[in-house]
PDB file of C-alpha atoms and ligand atoms in Angstrom:
ATOM      1  CA  UNK F   1      25.923 -23.127  32.961  1.00 92.00           C
ATOM      2  CA  UNK F   2      24.207 -22.856  29.603  1.00 97.00           C
ATOM      3  CA  UNK F   3      20.911 -21.452  30.565  1.00 98.00           C
ATOM      4  CA  UNK F   4      18.011 -21.023  28.149  1.00 98.00           C
ATOM      5  CA  UNK F   5      14.730 -19.410  29.522  1.00 98.00           C
ATOM      6  CA  UNK F   6      11.840 -21.251  27.874  1.00 99.00           C
ATOM      7  CA  UNK F   7       8.162 -20.613  27.733  1.00 99.00           C
ATOM      8  CA  UNK F   8       5.612 -23.378  26.978  1.00 99.00           C
ATOM      9  CA  UNK F   9       2.889 -21.317  25.408  1.00 99.00           C
ATOM     10  CA  UNK F  10      -0.224 -23.410  26.228  1.00 99.00           C
ATOM     11  CA  UNK F  11      -3.389 -22.447  24.178  1.00 99.00           C
ATOM     12  CA  UNK F  12      -7.017 -22.835  25.142  1.00 99.00           C
ATOM     13  CA  UNK F  13      -9.553 -23.911  22.537  1.00 98.00           C
ATOM     14  CA  UNK F  14      -9.629 -22.574  18.958  1.00 98.00           C
ATOM     15  CA  UNK F  15     -13.108 -22.359  17.617  1.00 98.00           C
ATOM     16  CA  UNK F  16     -14.036 -23.936  14.206  1.00 98.00           C
ATOM     17  CA  UNK F  17     -14.844 -20.445  12.796  1.00 98.00           C
ATOM     18  CA  UNK F  18     -11.929 -18.492  14.573  1.00 98.00           C
ATOM     19  CA  UNK F  19      -9.982 -16.735  11.873  1.00 98.00           C
ATOM     20  CA  UNK F  20      -6.301 -17.532  11.647  1.00 98.00           C
ATOM     21  CA  UNK F  21      -5.530 -13.783  12.111  1.00 98.00           C
ATOM     22  CA  UNK F  22      -7.213 -13.949  15.554  1.00 98.00           C
ATOM     23  CA  UNK F  23      -5.217 -17.006  16.557  1.00 98.00           C
ATOM     24  CA  UNK F  24      -1.961 -15.360  15.396  1.00 99.00           C
ATOM     25  CA  UNK F  25      -2.908 -12.333  17.579  1.00 98.00           C
ATOM     26  CA  UNK F  26      -3.247 -14.773  20.516  1.00 99.00           C
ATOM     27  CA  UNK F  27       0.200 -16.239  19.755  1.00 99.00           C
ATOM     28  CA  UNK F  28       1.687 -12.803  19.514  1.00 99.00           C
ATOM     29  CA  UNK F  29       0.254 -11.869  22.932  1.00 99.00           C
ATOM     30  CA  UNK F  30       1.808 -14.958  24.425  1.00 99.00           C
ATOM     31  CA  UNK F  31       5.079 -14.103  22.663  1.00 99.00           C
ATOM     32  CA  UNK F  32       5.068 -10.652  24.213  1.00 99.00           C
ATOM     33  CA  UNK F  33       4.491 -12.133  27.725  1.00 99.00           C
ATOM     34  CA  UNK F  34       7.379 -14.500  27.146  1.00 99.00           C
ATOM     35  CA  UNK F  35       9.691 -11.810  26.046  1.00 99.00           C
ATOM     36  CA  UNK F  36       8.761  -9.692  29.027  1.00 98.00           C
ATOM     37  CA  UNK F  37       9.628 -12.576  31.194  1.00 99.00           C
ATOM     38  CA  UNK F  38      13.114 -12.842  29.639  1.00 98.00           C
ATOM     39  CA  UNK F  39      12.454 -15.987  27.572  1.00 99.00           C
ATOM     40  CA  UNK F  40      14.612 -16.780  24.514  1.00 98.00           C
ATOM     41  CA  UNK F  41      12.354 -19.618  23.246  1.00 99.00           C
ATOM     42  CA  UNK F  42       8.580 -20.026  23.075  1.00 99.00           C
ATOM     43  CA  UNK F  43       7.062 -23.468  22.363  1.00 99.00           C
ATOM     44  CA  UNK F  44       3.630 -23.501  20.869  1.00 99.00           C
ATOM     45  CA  UNK F  45       1.357 -26.584  20.639  1.00 99.00           C
ATOM     46  CA  UNK F  46       0.494 -29.099  17.840  1.00 99.00           C
ATOM     47  CA  UNK F  47      -1.824 -27.674  15.132  1.00 99.00           C
ATOM     48  CA  UNK F  48      -1.707 -24.291  16.811  1.00 99.00           C
ATOM     49  CA  UNK F  49      -3.404 -22.325  14.076  1.00 98.00           C
ATOM     50  CA  UNK F  50      -6.673 -24.009  13.844  1.00 98.00           C
ATOM     51  CA  UNK F  51      -9.188 -26.111  15.741  1.00 98.00           C
ATOM     52  CA  UNK F  52      -8.308 -29.773  16.009  1.00 98.00           C
ATOM     53  CA  UNK F  53     -10.126 -30.676  12.771  1.00 98.00           C
ATOM     54  CA  UNK F  54      -9.416 -34.488  12.819  1.00 98.00           C
ATOM     55  CA  UNK F  55     -12.350 -34.712  15.165  1.00 98.00           C
ATOM     56  CA  UNK F  56     -14.682 -34.372  12.172  1.00 98.00           C
ATOM     57  CA  UNK F  57     -15.185 -36.501   9.041  1.00 97.00           C
ATOM     58  CA  UNK F  58     -14.936 -33.587   6.507  1.00 96.00           C
ATOM     59  CA  UNK F  59     -14.731 -35.224   3.141  1.00 90.00           C
ATOM     60  CA  UNK F  60     -17.201 -37.362   1.262  1.00 87.00           C
ATOM     61  CA  UNK F  61     -15.060 -40.466   1.051  1.00 81.00           C
ATOM     62  CA  UNK F  62     -16.027 -43.784   2.814  1.00 82.00           C
ATOM     63  CA  UNK F  63     -12.647 -45.606   2.225  1.00 86.00           C
ATOM     64  CA  UNK F  64      -9.075 -44.703   2.807  1.00 85.00           C
ATOM     65  CA  UNK F  65      -8.958 -42.101   0.064  1.00 89.00           C
ATOM     66  CA  UNK F  66      -9.892 -38.486   0.764  1.00 92.00           C
ATOM     67  CA  UNK F  67     -12.503 -37.543  -1.837  1.00 90.00           C
ATOM     68  CA  UNK F  68     -15.402 -35.235  -2.467  1.00 89.00           C
ATOM     69  CA  UNK F  69     -15.832 -31.587  -1.353  1.00 87.00           C
ATOM     70  CA  UNK F  70     -12.591 -30.684   0.314  1.00 94.00           C
ATOM     71  CA  UNK F  71     -13.334 -26.984   0.844  1.00 94.00           C
ATOM     72  CA  UNK F  72     -13.328 -27.011   4.640  1.00 97.00           C
ATOM     73  CA  UNK F  73     -10.776 -29.749   5.059  1.00 97.00           C
ATOM     74  CA  UNK F  74      -8.205 -28.094   2.741  1.00 97.00           C
ATOM     75  CA  UNK F  75      -8.807 -24.776   4.495  1.00 98.00           C
ATOM     76  CA  UNK F  76      -7.016 -26.102   7.612  1.00 98.00           C
ATOM     77  CA  UNK F  77      -3.660 -26.644   5.870  1.00 98.00           C
ATOM     78  CA  UNK F  78      -0.921 -24.240   5.293  1.00 98.00           C
ATOM     79  CA  UNK F  79       0.702 -24.368   1.832  1.00 98.00           C
ATOM     80  CA  UNK F  80       3.697 -22.211   2.880  1.00 98.00           C
ATOM     81  CA  UNK F  81       5.226 -21.170   6.165  1.00 98.00           C
ATOM     82  CA  UNK F  82       5.544 -18.388   6.891  1.00 98.00           C
ATOM     83  CA  UNK F  83       2.563 -17.044   4.948  1.00 98.00           C
ATOM     84  CA  UNK F  84       0.645 -13.897   4.911  1.00 98.00           C
ATOM     85  CA  UNK F  85      -1.333 -14.572   8.004  1.00 98.00           C
ATOM     86  CA  UNK F  86       1.569 -15.988  10.176  1.00 98.00           C
ATOM     87  CA  UNK F  87       4.241 -13.427   8.928  1.00 98.00           C
ATOM     88  CA  UNK F  88       3.424 -10.982  11.733  1.00 98.00           C
ATOM     89  CA  UNK F  89       4.268 -13.727  14.249  1.00 98.00           C
ATOM     90  CA  UNK F  90       7.592 -14.361  12.562  1.00 98.00           C
ATOM     91  CA  UNK F  91       8.306 -10.589  12.325  1.00 98.00           C
ATOM     92  CA  UNK F  92       7.517  -9.856  15.922  1.00 98.00           C
ATOM     93  CA  UNK F  93       9.603 -12.769  17.210  1.00 99.00           C
ATOM     94  CA  UNK F  94      12.573 -11.647  15.239  1.00 98.00           C
ATOM     95  CA  UNK F  95      12.089  -8.060  16.479  1.00 98.00           C
ATOM     96  CA  UNK F  96      11.986  -9.393  20.130  1.00 98.00           C
ATOM     97  CA  UNK F  97      14.959 -11.768  19.535  1.00 98.00           C
ATOM     98  CA  UNK F  98      12.765 -14.742  20.644  1.00 98.00           C
ATOM     99  CA  UNK F  99      12.842 -18.069  18.915  1.00 99.00           C
ATOM    100  CA  UNK F 100       9.781 -20.369  18.677  1.00 99.00           C
ATOM    101  CA  UNK F 101       8.421 -23.714  17.580  1.00 99.00           C
ATOM    102  CA  UNK F 102       4.962 -23.799  15.954  1.00 99.00           C
ATOM    103  CA  UNK F 103       2.666 -26.770  15.003  1.00 99.00           C
ATOM    104  CA  UNK F 104       0.489 -26.599  11.890  1.00 99.00           C
ATOM    105  CA  UNK F 105      -1.059 -28.750   9.254  1.00 99.00           C
ATOM    106  CA  UNK F 106       1.082 -28.720   6.124  1.00 98.00           C
ATOM    107  CA  UNK F 107       0.078 -29.252   2.556  1.00 98.00           C
ATOM    108  CA  UNK F 108       3.117 -29.637   0.420  1.00 98.00           C
ATOM    109  CA  UNK F 109       3.244 -28.423  -3.171  1.00 98.00           C
ATOM    110  CA  UNK F 110       2.710 -31.982  -4.464  1.00 97.00           C
ATOM    111  CA  UNK F 111      -0.468 -32.335  -2.237  1.00 97.00           C
ATOM    112  CA  UNK F 112       1.051 -34.319   0.615  1.00 98.00           C
ATOM    113  CA  UNK F 113      -0.398 -33.691   4.077  1.00 98.00           C
ATOM    114  CA  UNK F 114       1.732 -33.763   7.248  1.00 98.00           C
ATOM    115  CA  UNK F 115       1.326 -32.672  10.895  1.00 99.00           C
ATOM    116  CA  UNK F 116       4.251 -30.389  11.043  1.00 99.00           C
ATOM    117  CA  UNK F 117       6.316 -28.244  13.489  1.00 99.00           C
ATOM    118  CA  UNK F 118       8.666 -25.462  12.382  1.00 99.00           C
ATOM    119  CA  UNK F 119      11.516 -24.207  14.578  1.00 99.00           C
ATOM    120  CA  UNK F 120      12.637 -20.732  14.197  1.00 99.00           C
ATOM    121  CA  UNK F 121      15.889 -19.188  15.833  1.00 98.00           C
ATOM    122  CA  UNK F 122      16.026 -15.858  17.709  1.00 98.00           C
ATOM    123  CA  UNK F 123      17.290 -14.104  14.543  1.00 98.00           C
ATOM    124  CA  UNK F 124      14.316 -15.275  12.471  1.00 98.00           C
ATOM    125  CA  UNK F 125      16.089 -18.004  10.645  1.00 98.00           C
ATOM    126  CA  UNK F 126      14.385 -21.339  10.176  1.00 98.00           C
ATOM    127  CA  UNK F 127      16.272 -24.055  12.025  1.00 98.00           C
ATOM    128  CA  UNK F 128      14.213 -26.969  10.567  1.00 98.00           C
ATOM    129  CA  UNK F 129      10.869 -28.752  10.314  1.00 98.00           C
ATOM    130  CA  UNK F 130       9.559 -31.846  12.064  1.00 98.00           C
ATOM    131  CA  UNK F 131       6.828 -33.935  10.540  1.00 99.00           C
ATOM    132  CA  UNK F 132       4.898 -36.273  12.969  1.00 99.00           C
ATOM    133  CA  UNK F 133       6.075 -39.822  12.891  1.00 99.00           C
ATOM    134  CA  UNK F 134       3.422 -41.708  14.941  1.00 98.00           C
ATOM    135  CA  UNK F 135       0.041 -40.876  13.597  1.00 98.00           C
ATOM    136  CA  UNK F 136      -2.769 -42.101  15.906  1.00 98.00           C
ATOM    137  CA  UNK F 137      -6.458 -42.666  15.403  1.00 98.00           C
ATOM    138  CA  UNK F 138      -8.319 -44.099  12.449  1.00 98.00           C
ATOM    139  CA  UNK F 139      -8.449 -43.925   8.641  1.00 97.00           C
ATOM    140  CA  UNK F 140     -12.141 -44.142   7.981  1.00 96.00           C
ATOM    141  CA  UNK F 141     -15.331 -42.518   9.333  1.00 96.00           C
ATOM    142  CA  UNK F 142     -16.492 -44.317  12.627  1.00 96.00           C
ATOM    143  CA  UNK F 143     -19.980 -42.802  13.038  1.00 95.00           C
ATOM    144  CA  UNK F 144     -20.545 -44.688  16.316  1.00 97.00           C
ATOM    145  CA  UNK F 145     -17.890 -42.498  18.011  1.00 97.00           C
ATOM    146  CA  UNK F 146     -18.977 -39.265  19.748  1.00 97.00           C
ATOM    147  CA  UNK F 147     -16.160 -37.515  17.852  1.00 98.00           C
ATOM    148  CA  UNK F 148     -13.660 -38.770  15.276  1.00 98.00           C
ATOM    149  CA  UNK F 149      -9.874 -38.982  15.554  1.00 98.00           C
ATOM    150  CA  UNK F 150      -9.176 -38.966  11.787  1.00 98.00           C
ATOM    151  CA  UNK F 151      -5.520 -38.063  11.961  1.00 98.00           C
ATOM    152  CA  UNK F 152      -4.615 -41.241  10.050  1.00 98.00           C
ATOM    153  CA  UNK F 153      -6.934 -40.016   7.278  1.00 97.00           C
ATOM    154  CA  UNK F 154      -5.698 -36.485   7.142  1.00 98.00           C
ATOM    155  CA  UNK F 155      -1.880 -36.939   7.710  1.00 98.00           C
ATOM    156  CA  UNK F 156       0.769 -39.061   6.152  1.00 98.00           C
ATOM    157  CA  UNK F 157       3.345 -40.793   8.441  1.00 98.00           C
ATOM    158  CA  UNK F 158       6.585 -38.977   8.144  1.00 98.00           C
ATOM    159  CA  UNK F 159       9.545 -40.970   6.755  1.00 98.00           C
ATOM    160  CA  UNK F 160      12.064 -38.358   7.981  1.00 98.00           C
ATOM    161  CA  UNK F 161      12.401 -39.458  11.592  1.00 98.00           C
ATOM    162  CA  UNK F 162      13.647 -37.611  14.594  1.00 98.00           C
ATOM    163  CA  UNK F 163      16.452 -35.266  13.590  1.00 98.00           C
ATOM    164  CA  UNK F 164      18.203 -32.877  16.035  1.00 98.00           C
ATOM    165  CA  UNK F 165      19.721 -29.504  15.485  1.00 98.00           C
ATOM    166  CA  UNK F 166      22.423 -27.336  16.982  1.00 98.00           C
ATOM    167  CA  UNK F 167      20.347 -24.292  17.963  1.00 98.00           C
ATOM    168  CA  UNK F 168      19.560 -22.211  21.079  1.00 98.00           C
ATOM    169  CA  UNK F 169      23.090 -22.928  22.414  1.00 98.00           C
ATOM    170  CA  UNK F 170      22.368 -26.642  22.646  1.00 98.00           C
ATOM    171  CA  UNK F 171      21.157 -29.724  20.855  1.00 99.00           C
ATOM    172  CA  UNK F 172      17.420 -29.568  20.270  1.00 99.00           C
ATOM    173  CA  UNK F 173      14.717 -31.762  18.700  1.00 99.00           C
ATOM    174  CA  UNK F 174      11.005 -31.955  18.287  1.00 99.00           C
ATOM    175  CA  UNK F 175       8.173 -34.449  18.526  1.00 99.00           C
ATOM    176  CA  UNK F 176       4.425 -34.223  18.312  1.00 99.00           C
ATOM    177  CA  UNK F 177       1.674 -35.395  20.639  1.00 98.00           C
ATOM    178  CA  UNK F 178       1.343 -39.111  20.169  1.00 98.00           C
ATOM    179  CA  UNK F 179       5.064 -39.423  19.584  1.00 99.00           C
ATOM    180  CA  UNK F 180       5.595 -38.630  23.289  1.00 99.00           C
ATOM    181  CA  UNK F 181       4.159 -41.934  24.301  1.00 99.00           C
ATOM    182  CA  UNK F 182       6.808 -44.017  22.550  1.00 99.00           C
ATOM    183  CA  UNK F 183      10.189 -44.453  24.213  1.00 98.00           C
ATOM    184  CA  UNK F 184      11.934 -44.735  20.699  1.00 98.00           C
ATOM    185  CA  UNK F 185      11.097 -41.080  20.075  1.00 99.00           C
ATOM    186  CA  UNK F 186      13.285 -39.865  22.959  1.00 99.00           C
ATOM    187  CA  UNK F 187      15.902 -42.530  22.450  1.00 98.00           C
ATOM    188  CA  UNK F 188      16.444 -41.859  18.833  1.00 98.00           C
ATOM    189  CA  UNK F 189      17.082 -38.191  19.865  1.00 99.00           C
ATOM    190  CA  UNK F 190      18.985 -39.292  22.927  1.00 99.00           C
ATOM    191  CA  UNK F 191      21.395 -41.102  20.714  1.00 98.00           C
ATOM    192  CA  UNK F 192      22.111 -37.820  18.929  1.00 99.00           C
ATOM    193  CA  UNK F 193      22.809 -36.050  22.203  1.00 98.00           C
ATOM    194  CA  UNK F 194      19.524 -34.191  22.459  1.00 99.00           C
ATOM    195  CA  UNK F 195      19.424 -31.742  25.388  1.00 99.00           C
ATOM    196  CA  UNK F 196      15.910 -30.226  24.722  1.00 99.00           C
ATOM    197  CA  UNK F 197      12.848 -31.900  23.176  1.00 99.00           C
ATOM    198  CA  UNK F 198       9.804 -29.739  22.222  1.00 99.00           C
ATOM    199  CA  UNK F 199       6.485 -31.529  22.127  1.00 99.00           C
ATOM    200  CA  UNK F 200       3.079 -29.951  21.237  1.00 99.00           C
ATOM    201  CA  UNK F 201      -0.108 -31.930  21.869  1.00 99.00           C
ATOM    202  CA  UNK F 202      -3.936 -32.121  21.489  1.00 98.00           C
ATOM    203  CA  UNK F 203      -5.095 -34.894  23.752  1.00 98.00           C
ATOM    204  CA  UNK F 204      -8.862 -35.438  24.154  1.00 98.00           C
ATOM    205  CA  UNK F 205      -9.759 -36.606  27.663  1.00 98.00           C
ATOM    206  CA  UNK F 206     -12.187 -39.055  26.225  1.00 98.00           C
ATOM    207  CA  UNK F 207     -10.422 -42.060  24.642  1.00 98.00           C
ATOM    208  CA  UNK F 208     -13.023 -44.004  22.682  1.00 97.00           C
ATOM    209  CA  UNK F 209     -11.126 -47.289  22.338  1.00 97.00           C
ATOM    210  CA  UNK F 210     -10.840 -47.582  26.116  1.00 98.00           C
ATOM    211  CA  UNK F 211     -12.585 -44.895  28.210  1.00 98.00           C
ATOM    212  CA  UNK F 212     -11.063 -46.519  31.240  1.00 98.00           C
ATOM    213  CA  UNK F 213      -8.085 -44.551  30.420  1.00 98.00           C
ATOM    214  CA  UNK F 214      -9.772 -41.193  30.572  1.00 98.00           C
ATOM    215  CA  UNK F 215      -9.110 -40.580  34.244  1.00 98.00           C
ATOM    216  CA  UNK F 216      -5.434 -41.443  33.703  1.00 98.00           C
ATOM    217  CA  UNK F 217      -4.795 -38.964  30.832  1.00 98.00           C
ATOM    218  CA  UNK F 218      -3.060 -36.484  33.038  1.00 98.00           C
ATOM    219  CA  UNK F 219      -0.898 -39.197  34.730  1.00 98.00           C
ATOM    220  CA  UNK F 220       0.083 -40.868  31.431  1.00 98.00           C
ATOM    221  CA  UNK F 221       1.032 -37.438  29.946  1.00 99.00           C
ATOM    222  CA  UNK F 222       3.496 -36.616  32.602  1.00 98.00           C
ATOM    223  CA  UNK F 223       4.558 -40.222  33.076  1.00 99.00           C
ATOM    224  CA  UNK F 224       5.810 -40.596  29.434  1.00 99.00           C
ATOM    225  CA  UNK F 225       7.467 -37.210  29.238  1.00 99.00           C
ATOM    226  CA  UNK F 226       9.153 -37.463  32.672  1.00 99.00           C
ATOM    227  CA  UNK F 227      10.489 -40.947  31.840  1.00 99.00           C
ATOM    228  CA  UNK F 228      11.721 -39.738  28.395  1.00 99.00           C
ATOM    229  CA  UNK F 229      13.479 -36.811  29.981  1.00 99.00           C
ATOM    230  CA  UNK F 230      15.160 -38.827  32.796  1.00 99.00           C
ATOM    231  CA  UNK F 231      16.131 -41.877  30.609  1.00 98.00           C
ATOM    232  CA  UNK F 232      17.835 -39.664  28.046  1.00 99.00           C
ATOM    233  CA  UNK F 233      19.135 -36.854  30.309  1.00 99.00           C
ATOM    234  CA  UNK F 234      17.237 -34.130  28.402  1.00 99.00           C
ATOM    235  CA  UNK F 235      14.881 -31.215  29.032  1.00 99.00           C
ATOM    236  CA  UNK F 236      11.401 -31.956  27.678  1.00 99.00           C
ATOM    237  CA  UNK F 237       8.829 -29.244  27.049  1.00 99.00           C
ATOM    238  CA  UNK F 238       5.274 -30.543  26.626  1.00 99.00           C
ATOM    239  CA  UNK F 239       2.708 -27.943  25.485  1.00 99.00           C
ATOM    240  CA  UNK F 240      -1.048 -28.504  25.169  1.00 99.00           C
ATOM    241  CA  UNK F 241      -3.947 -26.967  23.304  1.00 98.00           C
ATOM    242  CA  UNK F 242      -6.288 -27.697  26.182  1.00 98.00           C
ATOM    243  CA  UNK F 243      -9.783 -26.884  27.442  1.00 98.00           C
ATOM    244  CA  UNK F 244     -13.133 -27.624  25.852  1.00 98.00           C
ATOM    245  CA  UNK F 245     -12.909 -27.142  22.014  1.00 98.00           C
ATOM    246  CA  UNK F 246     -16.070 -27.509  19.934  1.00 98.00           C
ATOM    247  CA  UNK F 247     -17.570 -29.634  22.742  1.00 98.00           C
ATOM    248  CA  UNK F 248     -14.509 -31.905  23.181  1.00 98.00           C
ATOM    249  CA  UNK F 249     -12.514 -31.626  26.391  1.00 98.00           C
ATOM    250  CA  UNK F 250      -8.717 -31.760  25.924  1.00 98.00           C
ATOM    251  CA  UNK F 251      -5.950 -32.247  28.487  1.00 98.00           C
ATOM    252  CA  UNK F 252      -3.868 -29.153  29.441  1.00 98.00           C
ATOM    253  CA  UNK F 253      -1.106 -29.801  32.072  1.00 98.00           C
ATOM    254  CA  UNK F 254       1.678 -28.387  29.923  1.00 99.00           C
ATOM    255  CA  UNK F 255       4.919 -28.871  31.643  1.00 99.00           C
ATOM    256  CA  UNK F 256       8.660 -28.228  31.470  1.00 99.00           C
ATOM    257  CA  UNK F 257      10.519 -31.298  32.739  1.00 99.00           C
ATOM    258  CA  UNK F 258      14.210 -31.387  33.776  1.00 99.00           C
ATOM    259  CA  UNK F 259      16.768 -34.081  32.938  1.00 99.00           C
ATOM    260  CA  UNK F 260      16.136 -35.437  36.378  1.00 98.00           C
ATOM    261  CA  UNK F 261      12.587 -36.277  35.406  1.00 99.00           C
ATOM    262  CA  UNK F 262      11.198 -33.621  37.859  1.00 98.00           C
ATOM    263  CA  UNK F 263       8.622 -31.177  36.638  1.00 99.00           C
ATOM    264  CA  UNK F 264      10.234 -27.702  36.808  1.00 99.00           C
ATOM    265  CA  UNK F 265       7.106 -25.769  35.842  1.00 99.00           C
ATOM    266  CA  UNK F 266       3.437 -26.745  35.079  1.00 98.00           C
ATOM    267  CA  UNK F 267       0.317 -25.017  33.831  1.00 98.00           C
ATOM    268  CA  UNK F 268      -2.419 -24.261  36.326  1.00 98.00           C
ATOM    269  CA  UNK F 269      -5.266 -23.442  33.801  1.00 98.00           C
ATOM    270  CA  UNK F 270      -6.637 -24.958  30.740  1.00 98.00           C
ATOM    271  CA  UNK F 271      -6.457 -21.834  28.676  1.00 98.00           C
ATOM    272  CA  UNK F 272      -3.806 -19.583  27.036  1.00 99.00           C
ATOM    273  CA  UNK F 273      -0.997 -19.569  29.640  1.00 99.00           C
ATOM    274  CA  UNK F 274       2.821 -19.304  29.745  1.00 99.00           C
ATOM    275  CA  UNK F 275       4.633 -21.922  31.686  1.00 99.00           C
ATOM    276  CA  UNK F 276       8.186 -20.670  32.232  1.00 99.00           C
ATOM    277  CA  UNK F 277      11.436 -22.218  33.459  1.00 99.00           C
ATOM    278  CA  UNK F 278      15.091 -21.338  33.225  1.00 98.00           C
ATOM    279  CA  UNK F 279      16.675 -24.424  31.863  1.00 98.00           C
ATOM    280  CA  UNK F 280      20.369 -25.246  32.324  1.00 98.00           C
ATOM    281  CA  UNK F 281      21.398 -27.396  29.356  1.00 98.00           C
ATOM    282  CA  UNK F 282      24.494 -28.476  31.120  1.00 98.00           C
ATOM    283  CA  UNK F 283      22.373 -30.203  33.711  1.00 98.00           C
ATOM    284  CA  UNK F 284      21.847 -32.928  30.996  1.00 98.00           C
ATOM    285  CA  UNK F 285      25.585 -34.018  31.468  1.00 98.00           C
ATOM    286  CA  UNK F 286      24.826 -35.175  34.968  1.00 98.00           C
ATOM    287  CA  UNK F 287      22.675 -37.953  33.613  1.00 98.00           C
ATOM    288  CA  UNK F 288      24.319 -38.506  30.152  1.00 98.00           C
ATOM    289  CA  UNK F 289      27.710 -38.965  31.774  1.00 98.00           C
ATOM    290  CA  UNK F 290      26.694 -41.128  34.733  1.00 98.00           C
ATOM    291  CA  UNK F 291      23.709 -43.576  35.089  1.00 98.00           C
ATOM    292  CA  UNK F 292      22.767 -43.088  31.329  1.00 98.00           C
ATOM    293  CA  UNK F 293      26.269 -43.116  29.874  1.00 98.00           C
ATOM    294  CA  UNK F 294      25.002 -44.692  26.652  1.00 98.00           C
ATOM    295  CA  UNK F 295      28.447 -45.422  25.267  1.00 98.00           C
ATOM    296  CA  UNK F 296      29.421 -47.383  28.460  1.00 98.00           C
ATOM    297  CA  UNK F 297      26.379 -49.127  29.514  1.00 98.00           C
ATOM    298  CA  UNK F 298      23.911 -49.561  26.521  1.00 98.00           C
ATOM    299  CA  UNK F 299      23.756 -53.069  24.782  1.00 98.00           C
ATOM    300  CA  UNK F 300      22.485 -52.324  21.310  1.00 98.00           C
ATOM    301  CA  UNK F 301      23.339 -55.903  20.260  1.00 98.00           C
ATOM    302  CA  UNK F 302      20.637 -56.938  22.719  1.00 98.00           C
ATOM    303  CA  UNK F 303      17.983 -54.688  21.333  1.00 98.00           C
ATOM    304  CA  UNK F 304      17.793 -55.916  17.668  1.00 98.00           C
ATOM    305  CA  UNK F 305      14.073 -56.593  17.895  1.00 98.00           C
ATOM    306  CA  UNK F 306      13.361 -52.966  18.400  1.00 97.00           C
ATOM    307  CA  UNK F 307      14.040 -52.181  14.794  1.00 97.00           C
ATOM    308  CA  UNK F 308      13.593 -55.588  13.144  1.00 98.00           C
ATOM    309  CA  UNK F 309      10.079 -56.281  14.573  1.00 98.00           C
ATOM    310  CA  UNK F 310       6.980 -54.031  14.518  1.00 98.00           C
ATOM    311  CA  UNK F 311       4.229 -55.812  16.447  1.00 98.00           C
ATOM    312  CA  UNK F 312       4.688 -58.154  19.331  1.00 98.00           C
ATOM    313  CA  UNK F 313       4.881 -61.918  18.648  1.00 98.00           C
ATOM    314  CA  UNK F 314       4.294 -64.162  21.678  1.00 98.00           C
ATOM    315  CA  UNK F 315       6.328 -67.455  22.057  1.00 97.00           C
TER     316      UNK F 315
HETATM  317  N1  CDV C 401      -2.994 -35.474  18.700  1.00 76.08           N
HETATM  318  C1  CDV C 401      -2.719 -36.692  19.104  1.00 76.08           C
HETATM  319  O1  CDV C 401      -1.772 -37.254  18.657  1.00 76.08           O
HETATM  320  N2  CDV C 401      -3.439 -37.239  20.137  1.00 76.08           N
HETATM  321  C2  CDV C 401      -3.294 -38.581  20.590  1.00 76.08           C
HETATM  322  C3  CDV C 401      -4.601 -39.288  20.754  1.00 76.08           C
HETATM  323  C4  CDV C 401      -4.504 -40.714  20.664  1.00 76.08           C
HETATM  324  C5  CDV C 401      -5.277 -38.857  21.974  1.00 76.08           C
HETATM  325  C6  CDV C 401      -2.402 -38.638  21.878  1.00 76.08           C
HETATM  326  O2  CDV C 401      -1.555 -39.564  21.826  1.00 76.08           O
HETATM  327  O3  CDV C 401      -2.553 -37.763  22.746  1.00 76.08           O
END
């Protein structure tokens, strides 16, 4: 058995005016709880240092370009990681010998904006970064909406794809929120032998393009992650920033999902909460070497359309 004790560190709401230092203190509290429970890895959500700012149109521009007074918008991005405010989290994790993944808004030195997750090993070394591939929402202000989902305005689509890393005694990878709804996310990592996928998310319950889906948010959340886990024989950790944040209710239901597709542990609140499971990475083999023996059973020559065609074209 190759066991890894993992905590999904669900967060409740982060207020618009909540200082980063207070958020980091909440993350450190969760880290302590996870260490006390014997965890070696803590998975924090998407954009875990700030409120989910894409719900607001924060610049003055009307078109695709971000223009005007960017004071508040720019304040949500990190220009380095770790930085002065997050260093205590990195230091404490290293002292405790606990690794973690952490989602944040990244501004690169050449001004590019990404929805990023950093993965840090138990010894404090940075394993790698993941920049969100599937960016949902819209590019321009849509005033008729109750709240915006301007991720497509505030973040660039990553061209780096879904890498995996040898870390934590296994093969691990990351994805972010909307990525979890796309089977390609899991498969690309599955084809690199992934054994654990960490996914942070912010999912408003109200889905403006089709409110009929609101009641199904919890079902869809688990449906996609359970399917991704089973079909690729991998553990999946899905961790939310849930609860009502600045008037917008977001899904919680963080979960740790086994390679069988079963939920091994699940959140029972919508606030700061640790969801913990002992994950045997060797369990993945039972699926990767039987029903989902890719090398034996896959037919990639039949799947060409998956990479050659973007949108559906009916006959
Ligand atoms: N942060 C996200 O990526 N949220 C999306 C939107 C569309 C709700 C999601 O897929 O959950």
